[in-house]
């Protein structure tokens, strides 16, 4: 069985969530051009009464990760604490 230490997990999470330290999503991760999926996810997030998980699915390299980073960037821009945004892949 492979055991991963808590320190190793935290190291990976810190690297994947650099905005915890900087307060902003790196521009190369959250491209400036917003496509339709960004707006669709954003509209679901603005309706907390739905109480649902949002699943982004699609072929490889179509922009799912970019949308997630754009959502994180927008949340920070709207005043969410960057330390409350968790990205796991």
mmCIF file with all atom_site columns, C-alpha atoms in Angstrom:
data_model
loop_
_atom_site.group_PDB
_atom_site.id
_atom_site.type_symbol
_atom_site.label_atom_id
_atom_site.label_alt_id
_atom_site.label_comp_id
_atom_site.label_asym_id
_atom_site.label_entity_id
_atom_site.label_seq_id
_atom_site.pdbx_PDB_ins_code
_atom_site.Cartn_x
_atom_site.Cartn_y
_atom_site.Cartn_z
_atom_site.occupancy
_atom_site.B_iso_or_equiv
_atom_site.pdbx_formal_charge
_atom_site.auth_seq_id
_atom_site.auth_comp_id
_atom_site.auth_asym_id
_atom_site.auth_atom_id
_atom_site.pdbx_PDB_model_num
ATOM 1  C CA . UNK A 1 1  ? 0.000   0.000  0.000   1.00 0.00 ? 1  UNK A CA 1
ATOM 2  C CA . UNK A 1 2  ? 1.248   3.466  -0.915  1.00 0.00 ? 2  UNK A CA 1
ATOM 3  C CA . UNK A 1 3  ? 1.130   5.957  1.926   1.00 0.00 ? 3  UNK A CA 1
ATOM 4  C CA . UNK A 1 4  ? 1.275   9.650  1.232   1.00 0.00 ? 4  UNK A CA 1
ATOM 5  C CA . UNK A 1 5  ? 2.105   11.979 4.088   1.00 0.00 ? 5  UNK A CA 1
ATOM 6  C CA . UNK A 1 6  ? -0.011  14.945 5.044   1.00 0.00 ? 6  UNK A CA 1
ATOM 7  C CA . UNK A 1 7  ? 2.935   17.205 4.174   1.00 0.00 ? 7  UNK A CA 1
ATOM 8  C CA . UNK A 1 8  ? 3.086   15.755 0.652   1.00 0.00 ? 8  UNK A CA 1
ATOM 9  C CA . UNK A 1 9  ? -0.643  16.277 0.156   1.00 0.00 ? 9  UNK A CA 1
ATOM 10 C CA . UNK A 1 10 ? -0.432  19.875 1.384   1.00 0.00 ? 10 UNK A CA 1
ATOM 11 C CA . UNK A 1 11 ? 2.534   20.521 -0.910  1.00 0.00 ? 11 UNK A CA 1
ATOM 12 C CA . UNK A 1 12 ? 0.550   19.353 -3.951  1.00 0.00 ? 12 UNK A CA 1
ATOM 13 C CA . UNK A 1 13 ? -2.484  21.389 -2.911  1.00 0.00 ? 13 UNK A CA 1
ATOM 14 C CA . UNK A 1 14 ? -0.389  24.533 -2.427  1.00 0.00 ? 14 UNK A CA 1
ATOM 15 C CA . UNK A 1 15 ? 1.116   24.135 -5.897  1.00 0.00 ? 15 UNK A CA 1
ATOM 16 C CA . UNK A 1 16 ? -2.312  23.594 -7.492  1.00 0.00 ? 16 UNK A CA 1
ATOM 17 C CA . UNK A 1 17 ? -3.847  26.492 -5.555  1.00 0.00 ? 17 UNK A CA 1
ATOM 18 C CA . UNK A 1 18 ? -1.208  29.206 -5.844  1.00 0.00 ? 18 UNK A CA 1
ATOM 19 C CA . UNK A 1 19 ? -3.861  31.872 -5.185  1.00 0.00 ? 19 UNK A CA 1
ATOM 20 C CA . UNK A 1 20 ? -3.812  30.831 -1.514  1.00 0.00 ? 20 UNK A CA 1
ATOM 21 C CA . UNK A 1 21 ? -0.529  32.742 -1.205  1.00 0.00 ? 21 UNK A CA 1
ATOM 22 C CA . UNK A 1 22 ? -0.860  35.359 -3.958  1.00 0.00 ? 22 UNK A CA 1
ATOM 23 C CA . UNK A 1 23 ? -4.562  36.198 -3.762  1.00 0.00 ? 23 UNK A CA 1
ATOM 24 C CA . UNK A 1 24 ? -4.930  35.866 -7.523  1.00 0.00 ? 24 UNK A CA 1
ATOM 25 C CA . UNK A 1 25 ? -5.122  33.178 -10.182 1.00 0.00 ? 25 UNK A CA 1
ATOM 26 C CA . UNK A 1 26 ? -2.113  33.272 -12.536 1.00 0.00 ? 26 UNK A CA 1
ATOM 27 C CA . UNK A 1 27 ? -3.136  34.833 -15.885 1.00 0.00 ? 27 UNK A CA 1
ATOM 28 C CA . UNK A 1 28 ? -1.785  31.880 -17.851 1.00 0.00 ? 28 UNK A CA 1
ATOM 29 C CA . UNK A 1 29 ? -4.260  29.591 -16.029 1.00 0.00 ? 29 UNK A CA 1
ATOM 30 C CA . UNK A 1 30 ? -7.370  31.780 -16.334 1.00 0.00 ? 30 UNK A CA 1
ATOM 31 C CA . UNK A 1 31 ? -7.336  32.973 -19.912 1.00 0.00 ? 31 UNK A CA 1
ATOM 32 C CA . UNK A 1 32 ? -9.115  36.295 -20.504 1.00 0.00 ? 32 UNK A CA 1
ATOM 33 C CA . UNK A 1 33 ? -11.539 34.970 -23.143 1.00 0.00 ? 33 UNK A CA 1
ATOM 34 C CA . UNK A 1 34 ? -14.710 33.582 -21.530 1.00 0.00 ? 34 UNK A CA 1
ATOM 35 C CA . UNK A 1 35 ? -16.590 30.894 -23.444 1.00 0.00 ? 35 UNK A CA 1
ATOM 36 C CA . UNK A 1 36 ? -20.166 29.674 -22.945 1.00 0.00 ? 36 UNK A CA 1
ATOM 37 C CA . UNK A 1 37 ? -19.314 26.966 -20.349 1.00 0.00 ? 37 UNK A CA 1
ATOM 38 C CA . UNK A 1 38 ? -17.890 29.660 -18.050 1.00 0.00 ? 38 UNK A CA 1
ATOM 39 C CA . UNK A 1 39 ? -21.196 31.542 -18.064 1.00 0.00 ? 39 UNK A CA 1
ATOM 40 C CA . UNK A 1 40 ? -23.221 28.344 -17.614 1.00 0.00 ? 40 UNK A CA 1
ATOM 41 C CA . UNK A 1 41 ? -21.207 27.298 -14.556 1.00 0.00 ? 41 UNK A CA 1
ATOM 42 C CA . UNK A 1 42 ? -21.286 30.848 -13.200 1.00 0.00 ? 42 UNK A CA 1
ATOM 43 C CA . UNK A 1 43 ? -25.092 30.945 -13.438 1.00 0.00 ? 43 UNK A CA 1
ATOM 44 C CA . UNK A 1 44 ? -25.380 27.681 -11.467 1.00 0.00 ? 44 UNK A CA 1
ATOM 45 C CA . UNK A 1 45 ? -23.020 28.983 -8.793  1.00 0.00 ? 45 UNK A CA 1
ATOM 46 C CA . UNK A 1 46 ? -25.163 32.090 -8.359  1.00 0.00 ? 46 UNK A CA 1
ATOM 47 C CA . UNK A 1 47 ? -28.125 29.884 -7.363  1.00 0.00 ? 47 UNK A CA 1
ATOM 48 C CA . UNK A 1 48 ? -27.097 28.287 -4.050  1.00 0.00 ? 48 UNK A CA 1
ATOM 49 C CA . UNK A 1 49 ? -30.674 27.103 -3.505  1.00 0.00 ? 49 UNK A CA 1
ATOM 50 C CA . UNK A 1 50 ? -30.021 24.442 -6.167  1.00 0.00 ? 50 UNK A CA 1
ATOM 51 C CA . UNK A 1 51 ? -27.630 22.754 -3.702  1.00 0.00 ? 51 UNK A CA 1
ATOM 52 C CA . UNK A 1 52 ? -26.001 20.657 -6.413  1.00 0.00 ? 52 UNK A CA 1
ATOM 53 C CA . UNK A 1 53 ? -22.562 19.629 -7.517  1.00 0.00 ? 53 UNK A CA 1
ATOM 54 C CA . UNK A 1 54 ? -21.445 20.871 -10.903 1.00 0.00 ? 54 UNK A CA 1
ATOM 55 C CA . UNK A 1 55 ? -19.689 18.396 -13.166 1.00 0.00 ? 55 UNK A CA 1
ATOM 56 C CA . UNK A 1 56 ? -17.654 19.554 -16.138 1.00 0.00 ? 56 UNK A CA 1
ATOM 57 C CA . UNK A 1 57 ? -17.142 16.770 -18.600 1.00 0.00 ? 57 UNK A CA 1
ATOM 58 C CA . UNK A 1 58 ? -15.808 16.623 -22.102 1.00 0.00 ? 58 UNK A CA 1
ATOM 59 C CA . UNK A 1 59 ? -13.012 15.492 -24.328 1.00 0.00 ? 59 UNK A CA 1
ATOM 60 C CA . UNK A 1 60 ? -9.407  16.148 -23.461 1.00 0.00 ? 60 UNK A CA 1
ATOM 61 C CA . UNK A 1 61 ? -7.992  19.621 -24.083 1.00 0.00 ? 61 UNK A CA 1
ATOM 62 C CA . UNK A 1 62 ? -11.305 21.407 -24.645 1.00 0.00 ? 62 UNK A CA 1
ATOM 63 C CA . UNK A 1 63 ? -10.880 23.894 -21.782 1.00 0.00 ? 63 UNK A CA 1
ATOM 64 C CA . UNK A 1 64 ? -12.473 22.342 -18.688 1.00 0.00 ? 64 UNK A CA 1
ATOM 65 C CA . UNK A 1 65 ? -9.534  23.265 -16.463 1.00 0.00 ? 65 UNK A CA 1
ATOM 66 C CA . UNK A 1 66 ? -9.413  26.788 -17.899 1.00 0.00 ? 66 UNK A CA 1
ATOM 67 C CA . UNK A 1 67 ? -13.091 27.249 -17.006 1.00 0.00 ? 67 UNK A CA 1
ATOM 68 C CA . UNK A 1 68 ? -12.412 26.127 -13.424 1.00 0.00 ? 68 UNK A CA 1
ATOM 69 C CA . UNK A 1 69 ? -9.550  28.589 -13.092 1.00 0.00 ? 69 UNK A CA 1
ATOM 70 C CA . UNK A 1 70 ? -11.697 31.351 -14.590 1.00 0.00 ? 70 UNK A CA 1
ATOM 71 C CA . UNK A 1 71 ? -14.427 30.577 -12.048 1.00 0.00 ? 71 UNK A CA 1
ATOM 72 C CA . UNK A 1 72 ? -11.861 30.799 -9.237  1.00 0.00 ? 72 UNK A CA 1
ATOM 73 C CA . UNK A 1 73 ? -10.578 34.102 -10.616 1.00 0.00 ? 73 UNK A CA 1
ATOM 74 C CA . UNK A 1 74 ? -14.094 35.511 -10.843 1.00 0.00 ? 74 UNK A CA 1
ATOM 75 C CA . UNK A 1 75 ? -14.936 34.416 -7.295  1.00 0.00 ? 75 UNK A CA 1
ATOM 76 C CA . UNK A 1 76 ? -11.845 36.207 -5.983  1.00 0.00 ? 76 UNK A CA 1
ATOM 77 C CA . UNK A 1 77 ? -12.706 39.285 -8.039  1.00 0.00 ? 77 UNK A CA 1
ATOM 78 C CA . UNK A 1 78 ? -16.189 39.304 -6.471  1.00 0.00 ? 78 UNK A CA 1
ATOM 79 C CA . UNK A 1 79 ? -14.714 39.235 -2.968  1.00 0.00 ? 79 UNK A CA 1
ATOM 80 C CA . UNK A 1 80 ? -14.395 35.559 -2.052  1.00 0.00 ? 80 UNK A CA 1
ATOM 81 C CA . UNK A 1 81 ? -11.376 34.751 0.072   1.00 0.00 ? 81 UNK A CA 1
ATOM 82 C CA . UNK A 1 82 ? -8.744  33.133 -2.129  1.00 0.00 ? 82 UNK A CA 1
ATOM 83 C CA . UNK A 1 83 ? -8.029  30.698 0.708   1.00 0.00 ? 83 UNK A CA 1
ATOM 84 C CA . UNK A 1 84 ? -11.584 29.318 0.475   1.00 0.00 ? 84 UNK A CA 1
ATOM 85 C CA . UNK A 1 85 ? -11.188 28.218 -3.146  1.00 0.00 ? 85 UNK A CA 1
ATOM 86 C CA . UNK A 1 86 ? -9.913  24.676 -3.535  1.00 0.00 ? 86 UNK A CA 1
ATOM 87 C CA . UNK A 1 87 ? -8.869  23.138 -6.841  1.00 0.00 ? 87 UNK A CA 1
ATOM 88 C CA . UNK A 1 88 ? -8.092  19.416 -6.871  1.00 0.00 ? 88 UNK A CA 1
ATOM 89 C CA . UNK A 1 89 ? -7.182  17.385 -9.900  1.00 0.00 ? 89 UNK A CA 1
#
